[in-house]
Amino acid sequence: MRKKLRETAHETATMRLRQAGLRPTRQRNELAKLLFRDGHRHLTAEMLHAEAVAEGVKVSLATVYNTLHQFTQAGLLLQVVVDPTRSYFDTNTADHQHFYCEDENSLTDIPGPEISVADLPTPPPGTEIKRVDVVVHVRRH
Amino acid sequence: MRKKLRETAHETATMRLRQAGLRPTRQRNELAKLLFRDGHRHLTAEMLHAEAVAEGVKVSLATVYNTLHQFTQAGLLLQVVVDPTRSYFDTNTADHQHFYCEDENSLTDIPGPEISVADLPTPPPGTEIKRVDVVVHVRRH
DNA sequence: TCAACAGTTTAGAATTATTCTAAAGAGACT
DNA sequence: AGTCTCTTTAGAATAATTCTAAACTGTTGA
Ligand SMILES: [Mn+2]
Ligand SMILES: [Mn+2]
Ligand SMILES: [Zn+2]
Ligand SMILES: [Zn+2]
């Protein structure tokens, strides 16, 4: 017989955490479930905290910050810097690029094949390339 | 006979300000001279303020922030967001791209021809592309 | 030449995002 | 259960940035 969806989601989250070497605590499980339940998301710590609170998950804002950074270090999330006043966390960890609309503070993935970035430049001496970030800034017209 | 370099720099700064529609006040003139005296620079408000103070220019940090934003709006500077905790201002307003080294908090221009960004994607409906930011993150190895 | 107005500067307070502290709580292992 | 370690949390602290409102200055036209 089939397990309930909730149980399955919980086990999936727990496994994800174990694989990342993070102790599967209640808070981390709940946050993982919110983060990874549907499609790719771009969230700030405040946004995720608000969502958790709205769904009755008891967790502090400090823990949300800690968890987002731990998930990022573990490779479960990507941190995206586009706005000088907020940090976004991205559940899509594949190599991809973003549209950012300052007017509406919205960050979205660029669909389809990536913008081709050809001929990567030689990095400054003593350094190696870690990542190439491409952000296409758009405005409402 | 030739004018002194200082006078010339001052007049250049004043003209730049007038062209930008900004009243050429003492503070704006001095900051413009510091910003544009040699080559391209990538500075935070704190950095520019420290430099001004070190050179005996009397100006408050609030004015440095105001001025950097006014210059940016006027197209004399570009604001570059790479670090979640600081904003850089770039005197190079040409279309170009950056290396960012988190280890040493350094932002530098990518020399030579730009990374070719081919096939710009279609922006989300109701929006148009304003700018494409490319940041190559590097780490010390 | 100078008064009058509009634009500018400033110190200091306020705001906002984020991080720190240190004490209480909860998984893991036996 | 008992112990150890890791985690969570409220609240304080920090850091970058913005705001406020009063003093100041560049510009203009009489
Ligand atoms: Mn900031
Ligand atoms: Mn910040
Ligand atoms: Zn994304
Ligand atoms: Zn630059």
Short mmCIF file of C-alpha atoms (C1' of nucleotides) and ligand atoms in Angstrom, two decimals:
data_model
loop_
_atom_site.label_atom_id
_atom_site.label_comp_id
_atom_site.label_asym_id
_atom_site.label_seq_id
_atom_site.Cartn_x
_atom_site.Cartn_y
_atom_site.Cartn_z
CA MET A 1 0.00 0.00 0.00
CA ARG A 2 1.07 3.56 -0.73
CA LYS A 3 2.37 5.95 1.83
CA LYS A 4 0.76 9.29 2.39
CA LEU A 5 2.24 12.14 0.41
CA ARG A 6 3.22 13.97 3.58
CA GLU A 7 5.20 11.07 4.87
CA THR A 8 6.97 10.70 1.56
CA ALA A 9 7.86 14.38 1.43
CA HIS A 10 9.17 14.11 4.95
CA GLU A 11 11.36 11.13 4.13
CA THR A 12 12.64 12.80 0.99
CA ALA A 13 13.62 15.87 3.00
CA THR A 14 15.27 13.74 5.67
CA MET A 15 17.30 11.84 3.11
CA ARG A 16 18.34 15.05 1.44
CA LEU A 17 19.60 16.34 4.77
CA ARG A 18 21.42 13.13 5.69
CA GLN A 19 23.14 13.09 2.33
CA ALA A 20 24.26 16.67 2.94
CA GLY A 21 25.67 15.68 6.31
CA LEU A 22 23.11 17.78 8.18
CA ARG A 23 21.24 16.41 11.17
CA PRO A 24 17.58 16.15 10.14
CA THR A 25 15.97 18.29 12.77
CA ARG A 26 12.34 19.32 12.75
CA GLN A 27 13.13 22.84 11.55
CA ARG A 28 15.46 21.78 8.78
CA ASN A 29 12.98 19.17 7.59
CA GLU A 30 10.13 21.63 7.49
CA LEU A 31 12.16 24.26 5.70
CA ALA A 32 13.42 21.70 3.18
CA LYS A 33 9.84 20.64 2.49
CA LEU A 34 8.78 24.22 1.88
CA LEU A 35 11.77 24.97 -0.28
CA PHE A 36 11.67 21.94 -2.51
CA ARG A 37 7.99 21.12 -2.76
CA ASP A 38 7.25 22.52 -6.17
CA GLY A 39 9.50 23.64 -8.97
CA HIS A 40 12.31 26.09 -8.62
CA ARG A 41 12.07 29.00 -6.26
CA HIS A 42 13.88 32.25 -5.56
CA LEU A 43 13.39 33.33 -1.97
CA THR A 44 14.82 35.65 0.62
CA ALA A 45 15.19 34.59 4.24
CA GLU A 46 12.31 36.88 5.17
CA MET A 47 10.10 35.35 2.48
CA LEU A 48 10.78 31.79 3.59
CA HIS A 49 10.25 32.70 7.22
CA ALA A 50 6.93 34.36 6.42
CA GLU A 51 5.86 31.30 4.45
CA ALA A 52 6.82 28.98 7.31
CA VAL A 53 4.92 31.05 9.83
CA ALA A 54 1.89 31.21 7.51
CA GLU A 55 1.84 27.42 7.30
CA GLY A 56 2.13 27.00 11.03
CA VAL A 57 5.76 25.91 11.09
CA LYS A 58 7.43 27.13 14.27
CA VAL A 59 10.90 28.39 13.42
CA SER A 60 12.86 31.54 14.17
CA LEU A 61 14.23 33.93 11.59
CA ALA A 62 17.77 33.24 12.85
CA THR A 63 17.30 29.55 12.12
CA VAL A 64 16.02 30.35 8.64
CA TYR A 65 19.19 32.36 7.95
CA ASN A 66 21.39 29.61 9.41
CA THR A 67 19.60 26.92 7.45
CA LEU A 68 19.74 28.78 4.14
CA HIS A 69 23.48 29.24 4.53
CA GLN A 70 23.99 25.62 5.54
CA PHE A 71 21.96 24.44 2.56
CA THR A 72 23.99 26.72 0.33
CA GLN A 73 27.27 25.36 1.67
CA ALA A 74 25.95 21.85 1.19
CA GLY A 75 25.14 22.62 -2.43
CA LEU A 76 21.38 22.35 -2.03
CA LEU A 77 20.87 26.04 -2.79
CA LEU A 78 22.55 28.83 -4.69
CA GLN A 79 22.82 32.32 -3.28
CA VAL A 80 22.10 35.02 -5.84
CA VAL A 81 23.11 38.63 -5.31
CA VAL A 82 21.22 41.13 -7.45
CA ASP A 83 19.80 43.69 -5.09
CA PRO A 84 22.02 45.66 -2.74
CA THR A 85 19.51 45.19 0.06
CA ARG A 86 18.49 41.53 -0.18
CA SER A 87 19.95 38.12 -0.78
CA TYR A 88 18.01 35.57 -2.78
CA PHE A 89 18.36 31.82 -2.43
CA ASP A 90 17.70 29.66 -5.45
CA THR A 91 16.56 26.04 -5.35
CA ASN A 92 17.79 25.57 -8.90
CA THR A 93 21.43 24.62 -8.45
CA ALA A 94 22.02 23.84 -12.11
CA ASP A 95 24.14 26.22 -14.15
CA HIS A 96 21.66 28.83 -15.25
CA GLN A 97 20.98 32.53 -15.48
CA HIS A 98 18.48 35.11 -14.34
CA PHE A 99 16.18 37.90 -15.26
CA TYR A 100 15.97 40.52 -12.56
CA CYS A 101 13.28 43.15 -12.55
CA GLU A 102 14.07 45.91 -10.10
CA ASP A 103 10.61 47.46 -10.51
CA GLU A 104 8.94 44.43 -9.02
CA ASN A 105 11.85 42.87 -7.13
CA SER A 106 11.42 39.66 -9.06
CA LEU A 107 14.11 37.16 -9.91
CA THR A 108 13.31 34.49 -12.49
CA ASP A 109 15.25 31.85 -14.35
CA ILE A 110 16.06 32.43 -17.98
CA PRO A 111 14.22 29.61 -19.72
CA GLY A 112 15.56 27.41 -22.46
CA PRO A 113 19.23 27.07 -23.33
CA GLU A 114 21.64 29.30 -21.50
CA ILE A 115 23.03 32.45 -22.95
CA SER A 116 26.20 31.21 -24.51
CA VAL A 117 29.19 32.69 -22.81
CA ALA A 118 32.11 32.07 -25.10
CA ASP A 119 35.82 32.52 -24.57
CA LEU A 120 36.08 32.69 -20.81
CA PRO A 121 38.77 35.21 -19.94
CA THR A 122 41.99 34.34 -18.17
CA PRO A 123 41.44 35.03 -14.49
CA PRO A 124 43.85 37.28 -12.55
CA PRO A 125 47.10 35.56 -11.58
CA GLY A 126 46.80 33.33 -8.53
CA THR A 127 43.07 32.79 -9.02
CA GLU A 128 40.78 30.33 -10.76
CA ILE A 129 37.26 30.76 -12.06
CA LYS A 130 34.62 29.55 -9.64
CA ARG A 131 31.40 30.58 -11.34
CA VAL A 132 30.08 32.92 -14.02
CA ASP A 133 27.01 34.88 -13.05
CA VAL A 134 24.83 36.36 -15.74
CA VAL A 135 21.96 38.63 -14.74
CA VAL A 136 19.78 40.23 -17.37
CA HIS A 137 18.27 43.35 -15.86
CA VAL A 138 14.87 44.19 -17.28
CA ARG A 139 12.47 47.06 -16.77
CA ARG A 140 8.77 47.35 -17.30
CA HIS A 141 7.96 49.32 -20.40
CA MET B 1 50.48 80.14 -21.00
CA ARG B 2 49.24 76.85 -19.52
CA LYS B 3 46.95 76.57 -16.57
CA LYS B 4 47.93 74.67 -13.50
CA LEU B 5 46.87 71.03 -13.45
CA ARG B 6 44.73 71.57 -10.37
CA GLU B 7 42.74 74.33 -12.00
CA THR B 8 42.23 72.23 -15.07
CA ALA B 9 41.05 69.26 -13.06
CA HIS B 10 38.67 71.53 -11.23
CA GLU B 11 37.24 72.96 -14.42
CA THR B 12 36.88 69.51 -15.91
CA ALA B 13 34.98 68.36 -12.86
CA THR B 14 32.77 71.44 -12.93
CA MET B 15 31.94 70.95 -16.56
CA ARG B 16 31.15 67.33 -15.99
CA LEU B 17 28.73 68.31 -13.26
CA ARG B 18 27.07 71.05 -15.27
CA GLN B 19 26.58 68.69 -18.18
CA ALA B 20 24.97 66.22 -15.82
CA GLY B 21 22.61 68.93 -14.57
CA LEU B 22 24.14 68.93 -11.11
CA ARG B 23 25.08 72.10 -9.31
CA PRO B 24 28.86 72.18 -9.04
CA THR B 25 29.26 72.48 -5.30
CA ARG B 26 32.56 72.19 -3.47
CA GLN B 27 31.83 68.65 -2.29
CA ARG B 28 30.66 67.35 -5.63
CA ASN B 29 33.66 68.90 -7.35
CA GLU B 30 36.12 67.38 -4.92
CA LEU B 31 34.51 63.96 -5.10
CA ALA B 32 34.46 64.10 -8.90
CA LYS B 33 38.16 64.96 -8.91
CA LEU B 34 38.97 62.01 -6.68
CA LEU B 35 36.79 59.63 -8.65
CA PHE B 36 37.97 60.51 -12.11
CA ARG B 37 41.62 61.46 -11.63
CA ASP B 38 43.27 58.31 -12.82
CA GLY B 39 41.97 55.37 -14.78
CA HIS B 40 38.94 53.35 -13.84
CA ARG B 41 38.06 52.69 -10.26
CA HIS B 42 35.75 50.45 -8.25
CA LEU B 43 34.91 52.02 -4.92
CA THR B 44 32.45 51.72 -2.09
CA ALA B 45 31.02 54.81 -0.39
CA GLU B 46 33.16 54.07 2.66
CA MET B 47 36.28 53.81 0.53
CA LEU B 48 35.68 57.10 -1.24
CA HIS B 49 34.87 58.83 2.02
CA ALA B 50 38.07 57.53 3.62
CA GLU B 51 40.06 58.73 0.63
CA ALA B 52 38.46 62.17 0.78
CA VAL B 53 39.17 62.49 4.48
CA ALA B 54 42.76 61.31 3.96
CA GLU B 55 43.28 64.04 1.37
CA GLY B 56 41.83 66.71 3.58
CA VAL B 57 38.52 67.06 1.75
CA LYS B 58 35.78 67.94 4.19
CA VAL B 59 32.66 65.98 3.30
CA SER B 60 30.24 63.81 5.24
CA LEU B 61 29.54 60.15 4.55
CA ALA B 62 25.89 60.99 3.85
CA THR B 63 26.97 63.36 1.10
CA VAL B 64 29.25 60.70 -0.37
CA TYR B 65 26.29 58.33 -0.56
CA ASN B 66 24.05 61.01 -2.04
CA THR B 67 26.68 62.04 -4.56
CA LEU B 68 27.45 58.50 -5.68
CA HIS B 69 23.77 57.89 -6.31
CA GLN B 70 23.34 61.19 -8.13
CA PHE B 71 26.36 60.47 -10.31
CA THR B 72 24.96 57.03 -11.02
CA GLN B 73 21.60 58.46 -12.03
CA ALA B 74 23.37 60.97 -14.22
CA GLY B 75 25.25 58.18 -15.96
CA LEU B 76 28.69 59.17 -14.65
CA LEU B 77 28.99 55.98 -12.61
CA LEU B 78 27.75 52.43 -12.66
CA GLN B 79 26.62 50.66 -9.52
CA VAL B 80 27.82 47.07 -9.34
CA VAL B 81 26.26 44.58 -6.95
CA VAL B 82 28.42 41.55 -6.21
CA ASP B 83 28.68 41.32 -2.48
CA PRO B 84 25.59 41.10 -0.29
CA THR B 85 27.10 43.54 2.18
CA ARG B 86 28.60 46.27 -0.01
CA SER B 87 27.83 48.27 -3.11
CA TYR B 88 30.59 49.18 -5.51
CA PHE B 89 30.57 52.17 -7.80
CA ASP B 90 32.45 51.96 -11.09
CA THR B 91 33.90 54.89 -12.99
CA ASN B 92 33.97 52.81 -16.13
CA THR B 93 30.53 53.32 -17.63
CA ALA B 94 31.28 51.48 -20.84
CA ASP B 95 29.71 48.10 -21.42
CA HIS B 96 32.09 45.75 -19.67
CA GLN B 97 32.34 42.89 -17.22
CA HIS B 98 33.99 42.01 -13.94
CA PHE B 99 36.10 39.60 -12.01
CA TYR B 100 35.08 39.42 -8.40
CA CYS B 101 37.28 37.75 -5.80
CA GLU B 102 35.37 37.16 -2.60
CA ASP B 103 38.55 36.15 -0.72
CA GLU B 104 40.01 39.62 -1.12
CA ASN B 105 36.87 41.66 -1.78
CA SER B 106 38.31 42.89 -5.04
CA LEU B 107 36.38 43.89 -8.12
CA THR B 108 38.30 44.35 -11.38
CA ASP B 109 37.43 44.88 -14.99
CA ILE B 110 37.79 41.99 -17.39
CA PRO B 111 40.44 43.22 -19.81
CA GLY B 112 40.35 42.94 -23.56
CA PRO B 113 37.29 42.18 -25.59
CA GLU B 114 34.13 41.35 -23.67
CA ILE B 115 32.91 37.87 -23.07
CA SER B 116 30.61 37.37 -25.98
CA VAL B 117 27.07 36.99 -24.85
CA ALA B 118 25.19 35.59 -27.78
CA ASP B 119 21.49 35.17 -28.38
CA LEU B 120 19.98 37.44 -25.77
CA PRO B 121 16.86 35.76 -24.46
CA THR B 122 13.37 37.14 -24.87
CA PRO B 123 12.57 39.09 -21.69
CA PRO B 124 9.40 38.33 -19.71
CA PRO B 125 6.25 39.86 -21.24
CA GLY B 126 5.81 43.55 -20.46
CA THR B 127 9.53 44.08 -19.92
CA GLU B 128 12.53 45.09 -21.95
CA ILE B 129 16.22 44.39 -21.39
CA LYS B 130 18.04 47.19 -19.64
CA ARG B 131 21.50 45.72 -19.08
CA VAL B 132 23.31 42.41 -18.97
CA ASP B 133 25.61 41.93 -16.01
CA VAL B 134 28.35 39.36 -16.19
CA VAL B 135 30.42 38.66 -13.09
CA VAL B 136 33.13 36.04 -13.15
CA HIS B 137 33.65 34.86 -9.59
CA VAL B 138 37.18 33.72 -8.91
CA ARG B 139 38.90 32.20 -5.89
CA ARG B 140 42.52 32.08 -4.85
CA HIS B 141 44.01 28.68 -5.48
"C1'" DT C 1 25.55 93.88 -5.63
"C1'" DC C 2 22.85 91.36 -3.05
"C1'" DA C 3 18.48 89.55 -1.38
"C1'" DA C 4 15.78 85.66 -1.96
"C1'" DC C 5 14.95 81.12 -3.31
"C1'" DA C 6 15.99 76.56 -4.36
"C1'" DG C 7 19.10 73.15 -3.99
"C1'" DT C 8 22.75 71.03 -0.87
"C1'" DT C 9 25.16 69.48 3.15
"C1'" DT C 10 25.37 67.62 7.58
"C1'" DA C 11 25.10 65.35 12.23
"C1'" DG C 12 22.81 62.29 14.17
"C1'" DA C 13 18.86 59.32 14.49
"C1'" DA C 14 16.52 55.65 12.22
"C1'" DT C 15 15.99 51.67 9.38
"C1'" DT C 16 16.97 47.19 7.45
"C1'" DA C 17 19.20 43.13 6.55
"C1'" DT C 18 21.97 40.20 8.74
"C1'" DT C 19 24.96 38.12 12.38
"C1'" DC C 20 26.21 37.13 17.10
"C1'" DT C 21 25.63 35.42 21.92
"C1'" DA C 22 24.78 32.36 25.24
"C1'" DA C 23 21.42 29.64 27.33
"C1'" DA C 24 17.83 26.11 26.65
"C1'" DG C 25 16.45 22.20 23.78
"C1'" DA C 26 16.77 18.05 21.02
"C1'" DG C 27 19.09 14.25 17.99
"C1'" DA C 28 22.43 10.39 18.22
"C1'" DC C 29 24.66 6.79 20.30
"C1'" DT C 30 25.30 3.52 23.80
"C1'" DA D 1 17.95 6.63 30.29
"C1'" DG D 2 22.41 9.19 30.19
"C1'" DT D 3 25.70 11.71 27.96
"C1'" DC D 4 27.54 14.26 24.38
"C1'" DT D 5 27.22 17.22 20.70
"C1'" DC D 6 24.77 19.84 17.66
"C1'" DT D 7 20.85 23.01 17.06
"C1'" DT D 8 17.55 26.48 18.06
"C1'" DT D 9 16.20 30.71 19.82
"C1'" DA D 10 15.27 35.45 21.71
"C1'" DG D 11 17.26 39.25 21.92
"C1'" DA D 12 21.26 42.14 21.49
"C1'" DA D 13 24.61 43.71 18.34
"C1'" DT D 14 26.50 45.12 13.86
"C1'" DA D 15 27.00 47.17 9.47
"C1'" DA D 16 25.52 49.31 5.49
"C1'" DT D 17 22.53 52.56 4.12
"C1'" DT D 18 18.79 56.04 4.37
"C1'" DC D 19 16.19 59.65 6.58
"C1'" DT D 20 15.32 64.13 8.99
"C1'" DA D 21 15.37 68.67 9.66
"C1'" DA D 22 18.14 72.51 10.39
"C1'" DA D 23 22.11 75.18 8.69
"C1'" DC D 24 24.41 76.49 4.54
"C1'" DT D 25 25.58 77.87 -0.32
"C1'" DG D 26 25.18 78.46 -5.44
"C1'" DT D 27 22.34 80.93 -8.62
"C1'" DT D 28 19.50 84.41 -10.35
"C1'" DG D 29 17.25 88.58 -11.20
"C1'" DA D 30 16.19 93.20 -9.32
MN MN E 1 23.32 46.68 2.22
MN MN E 2 22.71 43.57 3.72
ZN ZN E 3 17.44 30.52 -10.64
ZN ZN E 4 34.30 48.00 -14.00
#
